[in-house]
Tab-separated table of C-alpha atoms in Angstrom:
chain	number	residue	atom	x	y	z
A	156	UNK	CA	0.000	0.000	0.000
A	157	UNK	CA	2.951	2.341	0.648
A	158	UNK	CA	4.071	2.210	-2.998
A	159	UNK	CA	0.509	2.900	-4.105
A	160	UNK	CA	0.155	5.912	-1.819
A	161	UNK	CA	3.551	7.227	-2.847
A	162	UNK	CA	2.499	6.993	-6.495
A	163	UNK	CA	-0.775	8.881	-5.998
A	164	UNK	CA	0.732	11.490	-3.681
A	165	UNK	CA	3.631	12.116	-6.068
A	166	UNK	CA	1.423	12.113	-9.197
A	167	UNK	CA	-1.684	13.712	-7.696
A	168	UNK	CA	-1.800	16.638	-10.118
A	169	UNK	CA	-1.258	14.422	-13.163
A	170	UNK	CA	-3.945	11.991	-11.993
A	171	UNK	CA	-6.332	14.844	-11.197
A	172	UNK	CA	-5.814	16.481	-14.587
A	173	UNK	CA	-6.411	13.214	-16.446
A	174	UNK	CA	-9.612	12.245	-14.596
A	175	UNK	CA	-11.622	15.160	-13.250
A	176	UNK	CA	-13.274	16.037	-16.574
A	177	UNK	CA	-14.078	12.489	-17.717
A	178	UNK	CA	-17.771	12.147	-18.622
A	179	UNK	CA	-19.273	9.429	-16.409
A	180	UNK	CA	-23.057	9.792	-16.824
A	181	UNK	CA	-23.413	6.455	-18.605
A	182	UNK	CA	-22.015	4.794	-15.467
A	183	UNK	CA	-23.861	6.993	-12.967
A	184	UNK	CA	-27.290	6.139	-14.345
A	185	UNK	CA	-27.324	2.379	-13.631
A	186	UNK	CA	-26.286	3.127	-10.023
A	187	UNK	CA	-28.508	6.138	-9.353
A	188	UNK	CA	-31.658	4.497	-10.735
A	189	UNK	CA	-31.736	2.345	-7.573
A	190	UNK	CA	-31.408	5.290	-5.174
A	191	UNK	CA	-34.112	7.595	-3.842
A	192	UNK	CA	-33.909	11.378	-4.102
A	193	UNK	CA	-31.571	12.916	-1.519
A	194	UNK	CA	-29.922	9.544	-0.888
A	195	UNK	CA	-26.719	9.506	1.185
A	196	UNK	CA	-23.756	8.340	-0.941
A	197	UNK	CA	-20.210	7.445	0.063
A	198	UNK	CA	-17.647	7.933	-2.719
A	199	UNK	CA	-15.190	5.221	-1.681
A	200	UNK	CA	-11.772	6.081	-3.088
A	201	UNK	CA	-12.860	9.375	-4.593
A	202	UNK	CA	-9.616	10.294	-6.383
A	203	UNK	CA	-10.064	13.740	-7.946
A	204	UNK	CA	-13.521	14.243	-6.414
A	205	UNK	CA	-15.168	14.221	-9.859
A	206	UNK	CA	-17.926	11.770	-8.905
A	207	UNK	CA	-18.528	13.368	-5.499
A	208	UNK	CA	-19.120	16.683	-7.244
A	209	UNK	CA	-21.448	15.088	-9.805
A	210	UNK	CA	-23.557	13.396	-7.124
A	211	UNK	CA	-23.701	16.592	-5.066
A	212	UNK	CA	-24.828	18.547	-8.119
A	213	UNK	CA	-27.588	15.977	-8.671
A	214	UNK	CA	-28.945	16.683	-5.184
A	215	UNK	CA	-27.494	13.777	-3.219
A	216	UNK	CA	-25.815	14.032	0.178
A	217	UNK	CA	-22.207	12.948	-0.316
A	218	UNK	CA	-19.243	11.963	1.807
A	219	UNK	CA	-15.972	10.710	0.377
A	220	UNK	CA	-12.763	9.019	1.411
A	221	UNK	CA	-9.411	8.516	-0.265
A	222	UNK	CA	-6.121	7.109	0.980
A	223	UNK	CA	-3.953	9.710	-0.797
A	224	UNK	CA	-3.492	12.886	1.239
A	225	UNK	CA	-2.747	14.906	-1.881
A	226	UNK	CA	-5.854	13.683	-3.699
A	227	UNK	CA	-7.980	14.367	-0.613
A	228	UNK	CA	-6.889	18.024	-0.785
A	229	UNK	CA	-7.735	18.238	-4.495
A	230	UNK	CA	-11.075	16.441	-4.068
A	231	UNK	CA	-12.156	18.842	-1.313
A	232	UNK	CA	-11.370	21.857	-3.497
A	233	UNK	CA	-13.126	20.432	-6.559
A	234	UNK	CA	-16.207	18.949	-4.906
A	235	UNK	CA	-16.779	20.990	-1.769
A	236	UNK	CA	-17.817	17.833	0.102
A	237	UNK	CA	-16.328	16.332	3.248
A	238	UNK	CA	-13.459	14.048	2.202
A	239	UNK	CA	-11.840	11.900	4.864
A	240	UNK	CA	-8.247	10.722	4.548
A	241	UNK	CA	-8.770	6.962	4.914
A	242	UNK	CA	-8.605	3.669	3.061
A	243	UNK	CA	-11.352	1.194	2.234
A	244	UNK	CA	-9.548	-1.030	4.765
A	245	UNK	CA	-10.518	1.555	7.429
A	246	UNK	CA	-14.264	1.657	6.679
A	247	UNK	CA	-16.079	1.243	10.012
A	248	UNK	CA	-19.496	2.883	9.639
A	249	UNK	CA	-22.676	0.931	10.395
A	250	UNK	CA	-25.962	1.220	8.456
A	251	UNK	CA	-25.088	4.752	7.355
A	252	UNK	CA	-25.225	5.003	3.559
A	253	UNK	CA	-27.954	4.476	0.965
A	254	UNK	CA	-25.304	3.972	-1.702
A	255	UNK	CA	-21.577	3.328	-1.936
A	256	UNK	CA	-19.765	4.234	-5.149
A	257	UNK	CA	-16.456	2.372	-5.473
A	258	UNK	CA	-15.428	3.339	-8.989
A	259	UNK	CA	-11.925	2.152	-9.919
A	260	UNK	CA	-10.873	2.022	-6.277
A	261	UNK	CA	-11.284	-1.589	-5.115
A	262	UNK	CA	-9.008	-2.617	-7.974
A	263	UNK	CA	-6.218	-1.613	-5.577
A	264	UNK	CA	-7.510	-3.935	-2.842
A	265	UNK	CA	-5.412	-7.059	-2.313
A	266	UNK	CA	-7.379	-9.995	-3.727
A	267	UNK	CA	-7.250	-11.930	-0.459
A	268	UNK	CA	-8.730	-8.934	1.370
A	269	UNK	CA	-11.639	-8.317	-1.024
A	270	UNK	CA	-14.093	-10.411	1.073
A	271	UNK	CA	-13.141	-8.377	4.172
A	272	UNK	CA	-13.583	-5.055	2.360
A	273	UNK	CA	-16.912	-6.163	0.878
A	274	UNK	CA	-18.050	-7.027	4.408
A	275	UNK	CA	-17.036	-3.530	5.550
A	276	UNK	CA	-19.034	-2.050	2.668
A	277	UNK	CA	-21.977	-4.291	3.528
A	278	UNK	CA	-22.000	-3.173	7.163
A	279	UNK	CA	-21.761	0.489	6.125
A	280	UNK	CA	-24.852	0.283	3.914
A	281	UNK	CA	-28.401	0.634	5.148
A	282	UNK	CA	-30.795	-2.223	4.429
A	283	UNK	CA	-31.590	-2.143	0.682
A	284	UNK	CA	-28.471	-0.036	0.133
A	285	UNK	CA	-26.724	-0.177	-3.229
A	286	UNK	CA	-23.034	-0.608	-4.023
A	287	UNK	CA	-21.404	0.024	-7.391
A	288	UNK	CA	-17.856	-1.222	-7.931
A	289	UNK	CA	-15.609	-1.477	-10.962
A	290	UNK	CA	-12.428	-3.369	-11.733
A	291	UNK	CA	-10.189	-3.493	-14.758
A	292	UNK	CA	-11.339	-6.520	-16.718
A	293	UNK	CA	-9.011	-9.484	-16.400
A	294	UNK	CA	-8.109	-12.315	-14.098
A	295	UNK	CA	-4.720	-11.624	-12.595
A	296	UNK	CA	-2.888	-9.505	-10.051
A	297	UNK	CA	-0.284	-7.182	-11.515
A	298	UNK	CA	1.863	-4.165	-10.786
A	299	UNK	CA	2.225	-1.110	-13.017
A	300	UNK	CA	4.511	1.823	-12.097
A	301	UNK	CA	4.470	0.815	-8.443
A	302	UNK	CA	0.699	0.434	-8.303
A	303	UNK	CA	-0.774	-2.998	-7.593
A	304	UNK	CA	-3.951	-3.986	-9.457
A	305	UNK	CA	-6.459	-6.734	-8.782
A	306	UNK	CA	-8.241	-7.426	-12.067
A	307	UNK	CA	-11.575	-9.239	-12.086
A	308	UNK	CA	-13.681	-11.140	-14.599
A	309	UNK	CA	-17.277	-12.372	-14.320
A	310	UNK	CA	-16.372	-15.779	-12.897
A	311	UNK	CA	-14.143	-14.269	-10.222
A	312	UNK	CA	-16.809	-11.719	-9.317
A	313	UNK	CA	-19.425	-14.448	-9.032
A	314	UNK	CA	-17.086	-16.483	-6.814
A	315	UNK	CA	-16.577	-13.421	-4.635
A	316	UNK	CA	-20.302	-12.797	-4.231
A	317	UNK	CA	-21.705	-16.323	-4.210
A	318	UNK	CA	-22.645	-17.851	-0.907
A	319	UNK	CA	-23.396	-14.456	0.610
A	320	UNK	CA	-27.174	-14.444	0.952
A	321	UNK	CA	-27.069	-10.834	2.176
A	322	UNK	CA	-26.170	-9.503	-1.294
A	323	UNK	CA	-28.326	-9.482	-4.408
A	324	UNK	CA	-26.485	-9.021	-7.696
A	325	UNK	CA	-28.509	-6.455	-9.646
A	326	UNK	CA	-26.276	-5.860	-12.657
A	327	UNK	CA	-22.914	-6.885	-14.050
A	328	UNK	CA	-21.520	-5.716	-17.369
A	329	UNK	CA	-18.308	-4.968	-19.225
A	330	UNK	CA	-17.682	-1.452	-20.532
A	331	UNK	CA	-14.937	0.416	-22.330
A	332	UNK	CA	-12.802	2.990	-20.564
A	333	UNK	CA	-14.542	6.378	-20.379
A	334	UNK	CA	-11.229	8.079	-21.192
A	335	UNK	CA	-10.777	8.310	-24.943
A	336	UNK	CA	-7.011	7.807	-24.715
A	337	UNK	CA	-7.308	4.502	-22.779
A	338	UNK	CA	-8.214	1.074	-24.146
A	339	UNK	CA	-9.002	-0.820	-20.932
A	340	UNK	CA	-12.190	-2.770	-20.448
A	341	UNK	CA	-13.931	-2.583	-17.083
A	342	UNK	CA	-16.109	-4.997	-15.137
A	343	UNK	CA	-18.980	-3.083	-13.520
A	344	UNK	CA	-20.964	-4.624	-10.664
A	345	UNK	CA	-24.030	-3.356	-8.811
A	346	UNK	CA	-25.218	-5.206	-5.695
A	347	UNK	CA	-27.967	-4.602	-3.159
A	348	UNK	CA	-27.916	-5.332	0.584
A	349	UNK	CA	-31.058	-7.402	1.124
A	350	UNK	CA	-30.673	-8.507	4.746
A	351	UNK	CA	-28.735	-7.758	7.916
């Protein structure tokens, strides 16, 4: 995790500049359709703050967290929402959020810790709460420029979610990168908390 944080702290401006203007409405809509007006959303691993700002502008109550101190500063300035300096490993809330948006953040979670982090997300959601998460499409763990990635495909996602009767898989689909200069495919997953 130290290498990852060093990368994002050192390259915060570059990362911010390359992400904060990316058009994400085609990904927001499948998530937001399950949420009521004025829902309370946690942007889990908010990066530049782009999505926090978008949700706030759509009338939702938003909190955010990110593990990079430098990105937290930038996200606060861009979005104007409360951004906590923390990791998804630190999530401790209970029955607090209507929705959790984990866009391109859990891909930095160690594969063996994904069940633990999903349990933290589960506990943080209210009953019938919705979680969106996305991973780079693939099946392996890899490192790029000091950043570790946990890629996921449909079978791995199903293995991760199966056996947990508290989650209902609402949608799962593969999409292209929203950035025109990137060629990655993404696995998008939306789940609902259906019991405590």
